C-alpha positions as semicolon CSV with decimal commas, in nm:
position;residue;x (nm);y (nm);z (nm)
1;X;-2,338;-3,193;2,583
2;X;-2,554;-3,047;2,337
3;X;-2,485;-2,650;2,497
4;X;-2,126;-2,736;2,449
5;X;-2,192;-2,851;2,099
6;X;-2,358;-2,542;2,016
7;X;-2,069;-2,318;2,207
8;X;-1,800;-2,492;2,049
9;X;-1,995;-2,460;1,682
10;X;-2,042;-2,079;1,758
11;X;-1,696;-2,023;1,838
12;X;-1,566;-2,238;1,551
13;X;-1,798;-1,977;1,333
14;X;-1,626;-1,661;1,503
15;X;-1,319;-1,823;1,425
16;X;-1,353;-1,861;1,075
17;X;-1,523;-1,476;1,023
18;X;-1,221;-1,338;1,197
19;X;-0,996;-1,469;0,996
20;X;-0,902;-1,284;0,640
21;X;-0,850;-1,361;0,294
22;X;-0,525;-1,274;0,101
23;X;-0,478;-1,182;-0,262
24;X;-0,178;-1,137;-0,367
25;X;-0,126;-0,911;-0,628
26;X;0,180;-0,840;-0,899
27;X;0,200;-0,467;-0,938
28;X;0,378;-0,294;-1,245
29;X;0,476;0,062;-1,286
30;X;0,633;0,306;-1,504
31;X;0,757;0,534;-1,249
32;X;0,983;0,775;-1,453
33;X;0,788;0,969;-1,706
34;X;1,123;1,034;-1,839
35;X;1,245;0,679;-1,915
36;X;0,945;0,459;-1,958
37;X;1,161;0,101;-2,039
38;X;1,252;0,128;-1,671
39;X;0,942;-0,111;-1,557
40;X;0,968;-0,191;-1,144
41;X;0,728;-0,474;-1,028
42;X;0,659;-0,584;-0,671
43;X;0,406;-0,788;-0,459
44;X;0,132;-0,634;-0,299
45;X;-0,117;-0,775;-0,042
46;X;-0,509;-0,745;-0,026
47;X;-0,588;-0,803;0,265
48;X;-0,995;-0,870;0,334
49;X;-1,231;-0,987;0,617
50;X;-1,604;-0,893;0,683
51;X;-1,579;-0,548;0,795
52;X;-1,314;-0,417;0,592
53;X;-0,996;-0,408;0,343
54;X;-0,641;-0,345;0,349
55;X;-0,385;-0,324;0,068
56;X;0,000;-0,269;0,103
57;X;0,334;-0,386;-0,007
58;X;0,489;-0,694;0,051
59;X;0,833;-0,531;0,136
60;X;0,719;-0,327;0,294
61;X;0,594;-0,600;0,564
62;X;0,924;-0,737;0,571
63;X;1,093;-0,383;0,639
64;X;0,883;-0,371;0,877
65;X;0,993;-0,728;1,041
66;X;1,321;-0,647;1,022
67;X;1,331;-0,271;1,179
68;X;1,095;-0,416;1,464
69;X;1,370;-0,701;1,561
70;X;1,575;-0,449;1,538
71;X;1,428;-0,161;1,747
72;X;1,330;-0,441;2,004
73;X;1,642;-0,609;2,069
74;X;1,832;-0,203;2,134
75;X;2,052;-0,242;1,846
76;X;2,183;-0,568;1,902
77;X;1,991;-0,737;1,625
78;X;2,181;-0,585;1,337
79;X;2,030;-0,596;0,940
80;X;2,197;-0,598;0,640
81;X;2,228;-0,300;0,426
82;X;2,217;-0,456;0,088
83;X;1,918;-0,644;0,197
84;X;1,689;-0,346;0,338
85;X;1,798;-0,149;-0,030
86;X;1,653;-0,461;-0,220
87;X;1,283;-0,465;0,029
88;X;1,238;-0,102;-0,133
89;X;0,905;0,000;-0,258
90;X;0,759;0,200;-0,472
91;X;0,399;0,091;-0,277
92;X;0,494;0,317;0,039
93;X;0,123;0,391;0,030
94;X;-0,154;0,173;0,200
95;X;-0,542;0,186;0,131
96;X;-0,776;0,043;0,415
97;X;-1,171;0,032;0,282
98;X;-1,413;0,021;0,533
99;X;-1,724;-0,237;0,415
100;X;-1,965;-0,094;0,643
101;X;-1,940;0,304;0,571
102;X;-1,844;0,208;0,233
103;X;-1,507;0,438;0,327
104;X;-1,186;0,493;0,146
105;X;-0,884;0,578;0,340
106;X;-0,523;0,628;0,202
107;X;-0,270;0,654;0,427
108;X;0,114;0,750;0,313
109;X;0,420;0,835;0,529
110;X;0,589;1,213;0,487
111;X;0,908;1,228;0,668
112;X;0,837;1,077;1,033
113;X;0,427;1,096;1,038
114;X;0,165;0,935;0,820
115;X;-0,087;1,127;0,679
116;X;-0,414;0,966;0,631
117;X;-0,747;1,131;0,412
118;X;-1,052;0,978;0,322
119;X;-1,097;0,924;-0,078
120;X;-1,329;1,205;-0,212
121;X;-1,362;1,085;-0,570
122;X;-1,613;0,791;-0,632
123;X;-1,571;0,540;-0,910
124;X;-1,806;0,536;-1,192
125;X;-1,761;0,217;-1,402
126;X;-1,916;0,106;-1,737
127;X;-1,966;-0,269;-1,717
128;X;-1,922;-0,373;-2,052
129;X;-2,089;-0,746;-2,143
130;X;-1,724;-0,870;-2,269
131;X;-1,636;-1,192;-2,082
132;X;-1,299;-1,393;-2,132
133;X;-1,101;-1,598;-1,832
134;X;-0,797;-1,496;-1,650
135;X;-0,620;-1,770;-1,498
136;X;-0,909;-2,028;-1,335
137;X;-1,143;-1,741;-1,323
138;X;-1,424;-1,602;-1,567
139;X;-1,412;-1,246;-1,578
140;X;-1,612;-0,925;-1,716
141;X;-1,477;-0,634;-1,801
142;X;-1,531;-0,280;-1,700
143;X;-1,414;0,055;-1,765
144;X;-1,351;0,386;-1,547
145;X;-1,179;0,711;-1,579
146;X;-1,006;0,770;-1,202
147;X;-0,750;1,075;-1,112
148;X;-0,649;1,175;-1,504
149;X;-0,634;0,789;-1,652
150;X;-0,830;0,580;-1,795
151;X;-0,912;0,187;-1,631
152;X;-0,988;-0,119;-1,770
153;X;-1,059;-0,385;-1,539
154;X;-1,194;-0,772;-1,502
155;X;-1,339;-0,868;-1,229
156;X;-1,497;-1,224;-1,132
157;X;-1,809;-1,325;-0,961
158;X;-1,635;-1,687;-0,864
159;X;-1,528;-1,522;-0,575
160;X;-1,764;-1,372;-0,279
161;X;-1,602;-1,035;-0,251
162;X;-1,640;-0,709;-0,409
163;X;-1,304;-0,550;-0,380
164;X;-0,982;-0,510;-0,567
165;X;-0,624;-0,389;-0,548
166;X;-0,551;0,036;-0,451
167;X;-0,872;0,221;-0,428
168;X;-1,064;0,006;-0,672
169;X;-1,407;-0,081;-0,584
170;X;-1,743;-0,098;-0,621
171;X;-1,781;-0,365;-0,863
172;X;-1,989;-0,702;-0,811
173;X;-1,736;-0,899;-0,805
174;X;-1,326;-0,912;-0,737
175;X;-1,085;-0,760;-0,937
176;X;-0,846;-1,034;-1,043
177;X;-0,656;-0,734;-1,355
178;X;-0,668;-0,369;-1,412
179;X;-0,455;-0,187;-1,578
180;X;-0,464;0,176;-1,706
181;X;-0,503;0,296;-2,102
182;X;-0,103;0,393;-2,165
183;X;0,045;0,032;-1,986
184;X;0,214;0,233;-1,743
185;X;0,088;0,073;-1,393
186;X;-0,118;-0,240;-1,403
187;X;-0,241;-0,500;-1,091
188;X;-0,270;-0,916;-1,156
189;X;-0,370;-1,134;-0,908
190;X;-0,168;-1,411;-0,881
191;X;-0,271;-1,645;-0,536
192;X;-0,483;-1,585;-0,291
193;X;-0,486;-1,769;0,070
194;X;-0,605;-1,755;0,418
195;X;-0,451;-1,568;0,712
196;X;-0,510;-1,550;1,097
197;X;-0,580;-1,186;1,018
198;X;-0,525;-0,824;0,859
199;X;-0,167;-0,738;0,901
200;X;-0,113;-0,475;1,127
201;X;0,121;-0,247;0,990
202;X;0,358;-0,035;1,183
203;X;0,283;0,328;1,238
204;X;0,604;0,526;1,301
205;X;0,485;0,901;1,459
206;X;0,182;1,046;1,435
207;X;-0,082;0,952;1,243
208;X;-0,247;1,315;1,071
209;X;-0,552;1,333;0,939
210;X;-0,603;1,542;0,633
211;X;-0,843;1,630;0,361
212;X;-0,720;1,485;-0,006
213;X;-0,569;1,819;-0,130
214;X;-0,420;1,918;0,200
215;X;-0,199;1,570;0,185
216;X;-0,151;1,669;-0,222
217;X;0,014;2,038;-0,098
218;X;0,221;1,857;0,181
219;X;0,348;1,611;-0,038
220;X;0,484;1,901;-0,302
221;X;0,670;2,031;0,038
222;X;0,758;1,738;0,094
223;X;0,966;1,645;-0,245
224;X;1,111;2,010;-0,257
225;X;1,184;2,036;0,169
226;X;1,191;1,663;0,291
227;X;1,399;1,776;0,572
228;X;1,102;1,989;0,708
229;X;0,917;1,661;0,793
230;X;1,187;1,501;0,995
231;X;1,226;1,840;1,200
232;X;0,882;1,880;1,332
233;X;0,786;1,860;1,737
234;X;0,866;1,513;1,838
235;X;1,064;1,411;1,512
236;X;1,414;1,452;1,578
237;X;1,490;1,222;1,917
238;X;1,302;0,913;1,675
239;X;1,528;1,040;1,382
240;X;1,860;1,039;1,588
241;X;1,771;0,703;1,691
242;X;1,743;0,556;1,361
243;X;2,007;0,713;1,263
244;X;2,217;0,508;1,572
245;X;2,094;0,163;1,519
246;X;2,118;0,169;1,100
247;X;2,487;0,349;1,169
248;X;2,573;0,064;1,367
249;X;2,465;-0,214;1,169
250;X;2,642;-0,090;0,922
251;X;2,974;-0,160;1,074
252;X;3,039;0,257;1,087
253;X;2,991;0,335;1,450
254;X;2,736;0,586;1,526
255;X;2,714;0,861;1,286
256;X;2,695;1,245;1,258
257;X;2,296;1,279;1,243
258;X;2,382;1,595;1,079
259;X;2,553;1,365;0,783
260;X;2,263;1,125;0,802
261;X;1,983;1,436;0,747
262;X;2,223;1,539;0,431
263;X;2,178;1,247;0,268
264;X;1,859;1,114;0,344
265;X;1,755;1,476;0,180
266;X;1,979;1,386;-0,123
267;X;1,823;1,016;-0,095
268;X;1,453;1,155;-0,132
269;X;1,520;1,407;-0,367
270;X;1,676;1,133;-0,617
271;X;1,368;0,936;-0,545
272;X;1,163;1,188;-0,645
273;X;1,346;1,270;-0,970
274;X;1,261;0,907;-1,093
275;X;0,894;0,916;-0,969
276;X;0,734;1,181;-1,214
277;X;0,451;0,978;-1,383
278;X;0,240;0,825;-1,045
279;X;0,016;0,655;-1,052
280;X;-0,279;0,935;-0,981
281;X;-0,201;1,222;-1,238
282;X;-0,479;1,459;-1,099
């Protein structure tokens, strides 16, 4: 009885390690250098355990849900147009931080592959002796300069993790605000709860490994020749599928993919247009 105790107690233990915390954060931007009162704001998941860190979009999770029902069940499973426009995100971006190699990785979807580089840039933080409370928590602030802005950011010591939202780190405590100098993109924690674990997110193509300004020239291809990224080795068979499925839960049959390339190229060059002030300026 008391080896089964002692299994049951060390299993109960693994248990509990595997499983992650949650913070939920409220991002705001300023996306269009252009037109500064238009102010988007979405969720945004933290996701941490022992070993390491993962933050991402909310709707982007739900896409996510919905293309996978929808891949799985052939076509069959049709979603709603006006709802996938509305799970849009501005977050397309996730950041995994690995605890043990103390590791940055940010990983961000051109066209049909993801493109993943390891952060080269640490973070350099005055920790100023201000204090105040956010919320429930008592928080200190500190200050950073990170990719042409300037950070302010609280974090708390009421919490046992040293982490916070994007690429933010290395403070001795959690990051429950930051927000840069100019108010144009700021992150607020707002709950925080256990999970079973990290999400896995889906990886659609290849997953390419870059270094920082490799993925910083592909993305400038990327906004002036989107279609480039959808025509590479392997893309187009995935593309023409898409293309099939979305067609026909759309009530229009199965379109031209030719059509479909057209305006997904207009669609992404609009995008870009509107973001011109992100959230790294160098």
């Amino acid at each position: 009885m008391k080896k089964l105790g002692i299994i049951t107690l060390v299993l109960f233990m693994q248990n509990i390690f595997a499983q992650a915390n949650r913070f939920v954060y409220q991002v705001t931007m300023k996306p269009d250098a252009a037109n500064k009162s238009n102010i988007k704001t979405e969720n945004a998941y933290l996701d941490i355990t022992q070993d390491k860190s993962l933050f991402y979009s909310e709707n982007r999770v739900k896409r996510d849900s919905i293309m996978q029902k929808t891949f799985q069940s052939g076509g069959a499973i049709s979603f709603n147009r006006d709802q996938m426009e509305g799970l849009r995100s501005n977050i397309n971006y996730s950041v995994e931080k690995d605890k043990k190699n103390q590791k940055v990785y940010f990983k961000d979807r051109l066209g049909r592959d993801t493109y993943s580089y390891e952060e080269d840039r640490p973070l350099n933080w005055k920790i100023s002796s201000e204090t105040t409370k956010i919320g429930e928590y008592k928080v200190q602030k500190a200050e950073t300069e990170f990719a042409g802005r300037k950070w302010t950011a609280w974090f708390t010591t009421d919490l046992p993790y040293q982490d916070g939202p994007y690429k933010f780190n290395g403070l001795p405590g959690l990051i429950v605000k930051v927000e840069d100098g100019q108010g144009d993109y700021s992150f607020d924690l707002m709950r925080n709860y256990k999970v079973a674990s990290v999400a896995g997110l889906n990886q659609r193509g290849s997953i390419i490994k870059v270094k920082r300004t490799d993925f910083l020239k592909q993305q400038e291809k990327f906004k002036t020749d989107p279609m480039s990224f959808m025509n590479q080795s392997g893309g187009g068979g995935r593309f023409a599928q898409t293309v099939v499925i979305g067609g026909a839960s759309r009530g229009g049959g199965n379109r031209n993919p030719g059509d479909m390339r057209k305006r997904m190229e207009e669609r992404v060059k609009e995008e870009n247009k509107k973001n011109t002030n992100p959230i790294e300026l160098q």
